[in-house]
Short mmCIF file of N, CA and C and ligand atoms in Angstrom, two decimals:
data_model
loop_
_atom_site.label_atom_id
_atom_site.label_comp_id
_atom_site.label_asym_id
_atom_site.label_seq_id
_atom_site.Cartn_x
_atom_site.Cartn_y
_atom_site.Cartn_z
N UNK A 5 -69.48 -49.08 107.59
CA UNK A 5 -68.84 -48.44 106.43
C UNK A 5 -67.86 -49.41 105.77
N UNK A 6 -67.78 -49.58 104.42
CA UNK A 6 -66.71 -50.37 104.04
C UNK A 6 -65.32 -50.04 104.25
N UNK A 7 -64.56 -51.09 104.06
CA UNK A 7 -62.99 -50.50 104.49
C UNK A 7 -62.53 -49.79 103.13
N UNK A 8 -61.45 -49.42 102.93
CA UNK A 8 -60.85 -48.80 101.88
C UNK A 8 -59.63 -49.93 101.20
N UNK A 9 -59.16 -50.25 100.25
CA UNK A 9 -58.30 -51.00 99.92
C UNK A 9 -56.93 -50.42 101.16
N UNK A 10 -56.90 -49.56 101.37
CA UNK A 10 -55.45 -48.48 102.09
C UNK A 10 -56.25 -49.55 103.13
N UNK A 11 -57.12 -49.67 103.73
CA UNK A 11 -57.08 -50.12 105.18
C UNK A 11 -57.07 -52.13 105.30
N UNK A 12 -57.77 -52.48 104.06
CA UNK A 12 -57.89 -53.73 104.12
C UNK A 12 -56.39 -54.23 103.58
N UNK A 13 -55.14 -53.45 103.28
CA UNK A 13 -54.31 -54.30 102.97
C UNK A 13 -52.96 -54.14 104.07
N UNK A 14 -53.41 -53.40 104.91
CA UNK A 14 -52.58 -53.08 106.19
C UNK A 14 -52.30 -51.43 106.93
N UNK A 15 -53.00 -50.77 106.13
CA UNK A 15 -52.58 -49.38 106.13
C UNK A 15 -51.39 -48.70 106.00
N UNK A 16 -50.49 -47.89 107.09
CA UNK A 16 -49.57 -46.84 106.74
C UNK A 16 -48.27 -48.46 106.79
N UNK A 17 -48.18 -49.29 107.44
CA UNK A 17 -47.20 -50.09 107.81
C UNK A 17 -46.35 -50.22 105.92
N UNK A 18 -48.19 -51.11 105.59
CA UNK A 18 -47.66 -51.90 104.54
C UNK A 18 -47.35 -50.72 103.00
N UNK A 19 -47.85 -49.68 102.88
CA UNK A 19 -47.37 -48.81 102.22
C UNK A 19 -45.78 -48.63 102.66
N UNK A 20 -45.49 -48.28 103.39
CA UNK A 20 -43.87 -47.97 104.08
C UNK A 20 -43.36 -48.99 103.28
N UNK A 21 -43.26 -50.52 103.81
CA UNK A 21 -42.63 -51.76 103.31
C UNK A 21 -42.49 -51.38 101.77
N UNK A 22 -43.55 -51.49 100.91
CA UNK A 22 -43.69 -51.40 99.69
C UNK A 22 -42.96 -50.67 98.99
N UNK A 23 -42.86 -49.22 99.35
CA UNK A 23 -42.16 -48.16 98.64
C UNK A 23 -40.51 -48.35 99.12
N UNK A 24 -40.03 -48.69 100.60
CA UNK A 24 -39.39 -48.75 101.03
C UNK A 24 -38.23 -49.76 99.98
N UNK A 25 -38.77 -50.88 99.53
CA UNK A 25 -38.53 -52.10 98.93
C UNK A 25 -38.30 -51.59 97.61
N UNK A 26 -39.39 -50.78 97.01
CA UNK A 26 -39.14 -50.31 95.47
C UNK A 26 -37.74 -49.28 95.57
N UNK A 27 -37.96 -48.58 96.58
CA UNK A 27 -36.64 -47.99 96.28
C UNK A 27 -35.18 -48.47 96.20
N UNK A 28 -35.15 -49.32 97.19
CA UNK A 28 -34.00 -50.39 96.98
C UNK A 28 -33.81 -51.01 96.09
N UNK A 29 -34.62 -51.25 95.37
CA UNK A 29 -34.60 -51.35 94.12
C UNK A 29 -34.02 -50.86 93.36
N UNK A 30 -34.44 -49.44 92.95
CA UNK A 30 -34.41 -48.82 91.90
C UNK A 30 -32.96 -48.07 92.64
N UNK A 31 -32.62 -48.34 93.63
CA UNK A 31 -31.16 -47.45 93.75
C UNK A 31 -30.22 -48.42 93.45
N UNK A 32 -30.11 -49.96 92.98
CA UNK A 32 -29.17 -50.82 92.81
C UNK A 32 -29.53 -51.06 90.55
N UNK A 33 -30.62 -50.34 90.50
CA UNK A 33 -31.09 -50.71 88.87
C UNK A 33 -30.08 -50.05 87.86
N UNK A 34 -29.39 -50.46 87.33
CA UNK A 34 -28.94 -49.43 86.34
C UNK A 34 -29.48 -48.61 84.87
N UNK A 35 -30.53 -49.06 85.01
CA UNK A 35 -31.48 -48.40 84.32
C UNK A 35 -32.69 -46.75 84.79
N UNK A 36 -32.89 -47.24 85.85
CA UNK A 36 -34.20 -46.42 86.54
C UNK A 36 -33.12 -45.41 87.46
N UNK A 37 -31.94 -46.35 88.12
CA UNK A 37 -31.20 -45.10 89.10
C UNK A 37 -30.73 -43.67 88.60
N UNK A 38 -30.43 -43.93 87.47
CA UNK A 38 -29.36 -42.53 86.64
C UNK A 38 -31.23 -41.29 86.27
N UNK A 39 -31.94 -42.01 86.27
CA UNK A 39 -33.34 -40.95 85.69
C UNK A 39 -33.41 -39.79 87.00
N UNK A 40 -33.27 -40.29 88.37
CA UNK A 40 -33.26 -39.66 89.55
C UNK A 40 -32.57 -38.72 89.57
N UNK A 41 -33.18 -37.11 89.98
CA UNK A 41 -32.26 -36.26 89.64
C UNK A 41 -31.02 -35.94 91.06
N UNK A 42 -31.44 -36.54 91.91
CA UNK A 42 -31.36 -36.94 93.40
C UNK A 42 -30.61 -37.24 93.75
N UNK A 43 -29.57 -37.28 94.32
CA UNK A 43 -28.76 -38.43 95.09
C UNK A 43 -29.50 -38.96 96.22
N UNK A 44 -29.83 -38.78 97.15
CA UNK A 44 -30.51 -39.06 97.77
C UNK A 44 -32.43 -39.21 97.44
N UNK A 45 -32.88 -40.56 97.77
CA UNK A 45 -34.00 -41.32 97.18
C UNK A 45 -34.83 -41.19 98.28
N UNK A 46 -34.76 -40.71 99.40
CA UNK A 46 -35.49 -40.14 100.47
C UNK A 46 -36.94 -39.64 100.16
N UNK A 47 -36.44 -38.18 99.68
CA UNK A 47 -37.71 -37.50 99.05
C UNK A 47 -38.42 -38.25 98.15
N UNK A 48 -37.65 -38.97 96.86
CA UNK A 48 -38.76 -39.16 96.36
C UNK A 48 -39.60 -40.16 96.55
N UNK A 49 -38.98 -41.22 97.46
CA UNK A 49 -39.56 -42.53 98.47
C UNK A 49 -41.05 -41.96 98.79
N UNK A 50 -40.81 -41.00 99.27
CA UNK A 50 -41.60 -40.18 100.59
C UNK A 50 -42.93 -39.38 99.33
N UNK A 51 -42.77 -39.25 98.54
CA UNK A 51 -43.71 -38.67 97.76
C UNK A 51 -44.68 -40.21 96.93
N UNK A 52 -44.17 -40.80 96.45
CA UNK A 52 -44.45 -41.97 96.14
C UNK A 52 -45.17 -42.79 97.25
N UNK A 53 -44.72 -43.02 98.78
CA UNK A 53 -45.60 -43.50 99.26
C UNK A 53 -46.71 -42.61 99.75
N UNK A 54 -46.64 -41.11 99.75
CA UNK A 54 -47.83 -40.33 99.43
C UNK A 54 -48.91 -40.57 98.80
N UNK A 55 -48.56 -40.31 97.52
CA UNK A 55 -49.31 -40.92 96.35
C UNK A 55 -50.20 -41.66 96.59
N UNK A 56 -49.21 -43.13 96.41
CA UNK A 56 -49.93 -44.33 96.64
C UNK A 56 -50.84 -44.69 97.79
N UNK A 57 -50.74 -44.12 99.12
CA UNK A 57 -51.86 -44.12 100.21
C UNK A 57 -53.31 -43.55 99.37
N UNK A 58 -51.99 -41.91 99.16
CA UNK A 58 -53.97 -41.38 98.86
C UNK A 58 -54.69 -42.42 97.72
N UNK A 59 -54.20 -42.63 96.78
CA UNK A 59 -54.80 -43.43 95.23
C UNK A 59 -55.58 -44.46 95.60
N UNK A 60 -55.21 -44.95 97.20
CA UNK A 60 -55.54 -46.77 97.21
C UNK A 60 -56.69 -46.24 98.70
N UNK A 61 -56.56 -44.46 99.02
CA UNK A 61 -57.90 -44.27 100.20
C UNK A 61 -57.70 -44.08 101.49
N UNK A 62 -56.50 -44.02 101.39
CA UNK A 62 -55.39 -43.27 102.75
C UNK A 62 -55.19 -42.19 103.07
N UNK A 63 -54.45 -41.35 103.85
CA UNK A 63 -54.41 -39.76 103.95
C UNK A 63 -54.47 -39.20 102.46
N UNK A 64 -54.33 -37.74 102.52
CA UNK A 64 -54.98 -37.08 101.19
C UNK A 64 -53.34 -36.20 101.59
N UNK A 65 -52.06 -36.50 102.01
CA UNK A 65 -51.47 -35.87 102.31
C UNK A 65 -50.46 -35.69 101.08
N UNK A 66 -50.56 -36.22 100.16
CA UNK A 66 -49.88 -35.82 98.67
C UNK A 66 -50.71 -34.84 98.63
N UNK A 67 -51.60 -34.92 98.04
CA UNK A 67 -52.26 -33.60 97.49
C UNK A 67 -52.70 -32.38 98.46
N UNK A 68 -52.53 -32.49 99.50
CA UNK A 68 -51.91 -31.38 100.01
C UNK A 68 -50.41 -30.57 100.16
N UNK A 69 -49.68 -31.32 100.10
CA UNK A 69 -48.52 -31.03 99.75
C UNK A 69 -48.07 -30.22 98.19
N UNK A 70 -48.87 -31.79 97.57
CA UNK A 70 -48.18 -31.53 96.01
C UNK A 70 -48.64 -30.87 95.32
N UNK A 71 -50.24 -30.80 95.57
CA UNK A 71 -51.28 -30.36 94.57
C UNK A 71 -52.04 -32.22 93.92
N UNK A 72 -52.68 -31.45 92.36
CA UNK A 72 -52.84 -32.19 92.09
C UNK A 72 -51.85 -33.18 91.14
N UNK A 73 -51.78 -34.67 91.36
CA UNK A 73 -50.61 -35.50 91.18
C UNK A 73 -50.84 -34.94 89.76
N UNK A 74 -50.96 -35.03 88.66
CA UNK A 74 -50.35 -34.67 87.36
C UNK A 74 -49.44 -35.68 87.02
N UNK A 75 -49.32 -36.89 86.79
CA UNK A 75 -48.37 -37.77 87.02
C UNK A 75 -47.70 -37.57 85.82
N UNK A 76 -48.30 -38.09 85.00
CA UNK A 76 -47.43 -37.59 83.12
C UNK A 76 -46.84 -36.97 83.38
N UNK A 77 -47.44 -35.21 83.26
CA UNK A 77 -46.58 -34.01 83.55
C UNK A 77 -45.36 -34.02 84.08
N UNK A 78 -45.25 -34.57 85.42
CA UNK A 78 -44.21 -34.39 86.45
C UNK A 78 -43.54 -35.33 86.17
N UNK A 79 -43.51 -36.63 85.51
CA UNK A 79 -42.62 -37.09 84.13
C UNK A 79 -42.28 -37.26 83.05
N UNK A 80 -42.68 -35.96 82.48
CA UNK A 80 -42.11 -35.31 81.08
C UNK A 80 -40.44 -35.08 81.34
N UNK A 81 -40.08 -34.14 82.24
CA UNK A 81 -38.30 -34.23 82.39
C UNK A 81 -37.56 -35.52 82.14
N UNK A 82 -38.23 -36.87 82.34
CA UNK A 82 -37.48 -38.21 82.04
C UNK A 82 -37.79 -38.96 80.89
N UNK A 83 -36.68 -38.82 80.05
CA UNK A 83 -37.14 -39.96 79.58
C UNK A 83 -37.49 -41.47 79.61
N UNK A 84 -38.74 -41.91 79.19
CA UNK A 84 -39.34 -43.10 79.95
C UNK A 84 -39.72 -43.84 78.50
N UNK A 85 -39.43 -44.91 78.14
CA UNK A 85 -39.43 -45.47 76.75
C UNK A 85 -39.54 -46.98 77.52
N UNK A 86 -39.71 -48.27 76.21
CA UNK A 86 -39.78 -49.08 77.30
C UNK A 86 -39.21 -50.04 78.06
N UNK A 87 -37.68 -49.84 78.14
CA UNK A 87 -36.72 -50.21 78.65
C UNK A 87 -36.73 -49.39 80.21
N UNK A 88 -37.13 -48.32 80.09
CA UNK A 88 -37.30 -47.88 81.14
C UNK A 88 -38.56 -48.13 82.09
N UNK A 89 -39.71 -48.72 81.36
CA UNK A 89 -40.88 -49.03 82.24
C UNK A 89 -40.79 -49.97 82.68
N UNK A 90 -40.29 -51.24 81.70
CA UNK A 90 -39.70 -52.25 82.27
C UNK A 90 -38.98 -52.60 83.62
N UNK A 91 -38.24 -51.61 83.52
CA UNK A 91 -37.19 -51.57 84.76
C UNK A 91 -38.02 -51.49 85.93
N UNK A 92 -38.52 -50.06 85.59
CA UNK A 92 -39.14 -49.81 86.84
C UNK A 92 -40.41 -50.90 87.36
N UNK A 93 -41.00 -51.43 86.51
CA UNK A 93 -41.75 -52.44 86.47
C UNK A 93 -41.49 -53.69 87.58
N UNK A 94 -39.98 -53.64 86.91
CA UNK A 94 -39.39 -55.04 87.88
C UNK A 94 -39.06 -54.80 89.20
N UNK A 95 -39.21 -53.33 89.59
CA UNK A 95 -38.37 -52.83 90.54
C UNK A 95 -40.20 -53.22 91.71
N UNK A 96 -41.02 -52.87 91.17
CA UNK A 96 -42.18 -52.62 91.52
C UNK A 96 -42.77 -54.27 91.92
N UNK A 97 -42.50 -55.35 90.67
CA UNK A 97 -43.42 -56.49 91.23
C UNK A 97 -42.26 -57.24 92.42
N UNK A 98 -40.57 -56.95 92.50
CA UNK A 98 -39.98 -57.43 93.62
C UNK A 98 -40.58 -56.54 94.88
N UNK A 99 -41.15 -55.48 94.79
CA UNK A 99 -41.40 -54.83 96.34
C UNK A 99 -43.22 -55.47 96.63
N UNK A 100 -43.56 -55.41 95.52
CA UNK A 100 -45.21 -56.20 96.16
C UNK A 100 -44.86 -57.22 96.06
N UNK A 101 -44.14 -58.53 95.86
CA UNK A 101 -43.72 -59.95 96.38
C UNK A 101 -43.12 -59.70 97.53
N UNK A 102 -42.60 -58.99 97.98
CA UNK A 102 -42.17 -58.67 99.46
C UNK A 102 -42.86 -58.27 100.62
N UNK A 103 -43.81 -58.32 100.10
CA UNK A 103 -45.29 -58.29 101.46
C UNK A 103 -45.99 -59.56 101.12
N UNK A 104 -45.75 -60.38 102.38
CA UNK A 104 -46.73 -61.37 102.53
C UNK A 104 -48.05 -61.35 102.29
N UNK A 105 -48.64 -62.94 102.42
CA UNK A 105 -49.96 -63.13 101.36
C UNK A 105 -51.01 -62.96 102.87
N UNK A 106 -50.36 -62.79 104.16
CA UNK A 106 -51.64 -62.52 104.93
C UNK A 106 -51.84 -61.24 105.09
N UNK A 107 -50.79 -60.15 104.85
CA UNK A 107 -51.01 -58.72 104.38
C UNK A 107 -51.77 -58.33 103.29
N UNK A 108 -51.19 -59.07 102.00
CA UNK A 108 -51.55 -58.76 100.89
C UNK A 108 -52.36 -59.96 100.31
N UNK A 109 -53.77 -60.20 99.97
CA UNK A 109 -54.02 -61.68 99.71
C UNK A 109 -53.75 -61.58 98.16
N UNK A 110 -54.38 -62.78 97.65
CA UNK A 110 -54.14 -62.87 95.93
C UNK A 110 -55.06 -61.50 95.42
N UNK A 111 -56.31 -61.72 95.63
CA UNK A 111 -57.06 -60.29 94.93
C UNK A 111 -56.24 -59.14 94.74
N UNK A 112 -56.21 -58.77 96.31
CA UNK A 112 -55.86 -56.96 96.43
C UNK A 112 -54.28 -57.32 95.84
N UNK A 113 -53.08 -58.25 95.71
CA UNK A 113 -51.96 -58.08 95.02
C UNK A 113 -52.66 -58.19 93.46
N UNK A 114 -53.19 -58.61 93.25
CA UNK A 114 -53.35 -58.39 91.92
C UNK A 114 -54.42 -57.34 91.21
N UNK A 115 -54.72 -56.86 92.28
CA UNK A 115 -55.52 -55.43 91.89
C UNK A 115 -54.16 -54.43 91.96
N UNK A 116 -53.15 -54.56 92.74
CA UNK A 116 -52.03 -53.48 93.15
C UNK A 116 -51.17 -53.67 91.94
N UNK A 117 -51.37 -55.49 91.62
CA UNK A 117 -50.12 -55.14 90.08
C UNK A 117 -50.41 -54.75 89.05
N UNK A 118 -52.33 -54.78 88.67
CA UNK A 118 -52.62 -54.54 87.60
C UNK A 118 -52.40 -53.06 87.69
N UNK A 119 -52.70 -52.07 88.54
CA UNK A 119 -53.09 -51.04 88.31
C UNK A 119 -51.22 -50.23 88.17
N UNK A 120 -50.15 -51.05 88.88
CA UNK A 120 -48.77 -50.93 88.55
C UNK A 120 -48.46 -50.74 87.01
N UNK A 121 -48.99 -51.57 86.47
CA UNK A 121 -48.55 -52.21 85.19
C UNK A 121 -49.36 -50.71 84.16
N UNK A 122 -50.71 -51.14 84.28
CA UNK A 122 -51.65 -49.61 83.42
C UNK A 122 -50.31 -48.22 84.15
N UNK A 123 -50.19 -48.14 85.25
CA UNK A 123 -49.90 -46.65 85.93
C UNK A 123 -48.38 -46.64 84.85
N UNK A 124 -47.77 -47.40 85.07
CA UNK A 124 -46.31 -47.39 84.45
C UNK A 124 -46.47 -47.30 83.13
N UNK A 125 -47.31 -47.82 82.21
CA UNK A 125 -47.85 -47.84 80.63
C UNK A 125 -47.64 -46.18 80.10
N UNK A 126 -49.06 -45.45 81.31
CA UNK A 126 -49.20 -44.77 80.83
C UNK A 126 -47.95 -43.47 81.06
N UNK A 127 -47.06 -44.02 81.88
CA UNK A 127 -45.99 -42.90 81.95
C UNK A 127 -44.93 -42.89 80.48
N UNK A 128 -44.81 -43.78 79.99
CA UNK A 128 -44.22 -43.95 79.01
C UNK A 128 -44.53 -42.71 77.73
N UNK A 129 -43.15 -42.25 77.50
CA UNK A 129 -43.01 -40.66 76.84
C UNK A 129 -42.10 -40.54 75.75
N UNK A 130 -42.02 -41.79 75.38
CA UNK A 130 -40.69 -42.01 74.07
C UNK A 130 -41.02 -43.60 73.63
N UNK A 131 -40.34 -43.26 72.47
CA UNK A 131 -40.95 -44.53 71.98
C UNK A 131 -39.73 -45.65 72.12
N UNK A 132 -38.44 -45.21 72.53
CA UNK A 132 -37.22 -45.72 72.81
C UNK A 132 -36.63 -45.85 73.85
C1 LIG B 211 -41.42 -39.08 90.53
C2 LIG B 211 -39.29 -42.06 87.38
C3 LIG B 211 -43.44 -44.43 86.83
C4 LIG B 211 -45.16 -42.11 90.69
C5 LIG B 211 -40.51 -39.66 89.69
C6 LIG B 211 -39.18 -39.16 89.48
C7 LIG B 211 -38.58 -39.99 88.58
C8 LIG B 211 -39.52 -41.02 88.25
C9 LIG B 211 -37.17 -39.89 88.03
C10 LIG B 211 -38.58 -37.90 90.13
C11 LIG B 211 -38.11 -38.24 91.49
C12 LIG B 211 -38.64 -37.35 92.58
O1 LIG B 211 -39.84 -37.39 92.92
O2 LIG B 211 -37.81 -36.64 93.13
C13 LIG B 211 -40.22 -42.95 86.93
C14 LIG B 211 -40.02 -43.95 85.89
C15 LIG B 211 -41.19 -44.61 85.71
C16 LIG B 211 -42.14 -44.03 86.67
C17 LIG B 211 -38.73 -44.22 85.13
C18 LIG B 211 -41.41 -45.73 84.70
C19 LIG B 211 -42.57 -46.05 84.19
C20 LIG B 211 -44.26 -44.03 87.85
C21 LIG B 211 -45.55 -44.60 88.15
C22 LIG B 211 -46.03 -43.96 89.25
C23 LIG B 211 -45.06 -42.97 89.63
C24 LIG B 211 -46.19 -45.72 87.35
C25 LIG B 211 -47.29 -44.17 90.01
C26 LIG B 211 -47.89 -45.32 90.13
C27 LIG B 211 -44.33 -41.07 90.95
C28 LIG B 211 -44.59 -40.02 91.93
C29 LIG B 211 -43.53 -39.12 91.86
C30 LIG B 211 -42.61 -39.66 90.86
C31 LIG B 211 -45.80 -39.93 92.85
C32 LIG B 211 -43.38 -37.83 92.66
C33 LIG B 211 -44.13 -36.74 91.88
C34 LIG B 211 -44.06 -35.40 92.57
O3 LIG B 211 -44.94 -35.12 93.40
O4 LIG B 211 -43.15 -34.65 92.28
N1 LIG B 211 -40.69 -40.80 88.94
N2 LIG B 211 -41.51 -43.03 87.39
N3 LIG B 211 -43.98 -43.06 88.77
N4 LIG B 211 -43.13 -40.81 90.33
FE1 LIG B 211 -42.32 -41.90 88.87
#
């Protein structure tokens, strides 16, 4: 059987690292931190690396939880213009440079940033 991108790029480990990294991120950004309705970045860490397992062929445990992701939708409450994709953008290619190239080789990182870059595009909900 072929592997799944979720399994050929390390499985549950390297998802953890990834999201783990974006969030640190985005809790030092002064752009992306204030959108969080949260004080605590826990939960939404934890939904995000949901997500991203199932999307890339990993547990299906977002969408049991969440339903179906609806991603737009469930960021309509923020405004996201493109100062804000940006941000989050940057927050995103420092956490996939933070997994090594024998985890992550050149392909599958650049299958993970392209599809970063389209995913973040299309969240964008203001033109400011
Ligand atoms: C949720 C911001 C793009 C995936 C959220 C939340 C905020 C946010 C404020 C609510 C936090 C929470 O879950 O408690 C942003 C901003 C983006 C962006 C500013 C800039 C473009 C993206 C992209 C993805 C994504 C590109 C996927 C690749 C998610 C997921 C959730 C979430 C899975 C949790 C949804 C749920 O089940 O409730 N985002 N986001 N976000 N975001 Fe984003």
């Amino acid at each position: 059987m072929q592997q799944t991108f979720y399994e050929a790029v390390g499985g549950a480990e390297t998802f953890r690292k990834l999201t783990a990294r974006f969030y640190e991120e985005v809790a030092k950004d002064d752009i992306v931190r204030p959108l969080y309705p949260e004080e605590d970045l826990g939960p939404a860490e934890r939904r995000m690396r949901m997500f991203l397992e199932q999307y890339w062929g990993g547990p299906h445990t977002y969408s049991d939880e969440r339903g179906h992701p609806r991603l737009r939708m469930r960021h309509n409450p923020f405004k996201i213009g493109p100062l804000e994709r940006d941000a989050w953008l940057r927050c995103m290619h420092t956490a996939i440079a933070s997994i090594d190239s024998d985890t992550l080789d050149d392909a599958h990182r650049r299958a993970l940033t392209d599809y970063m870059e389209m995913a973040a595009a299309s969240m964008v909900n203001s033109a400011f």
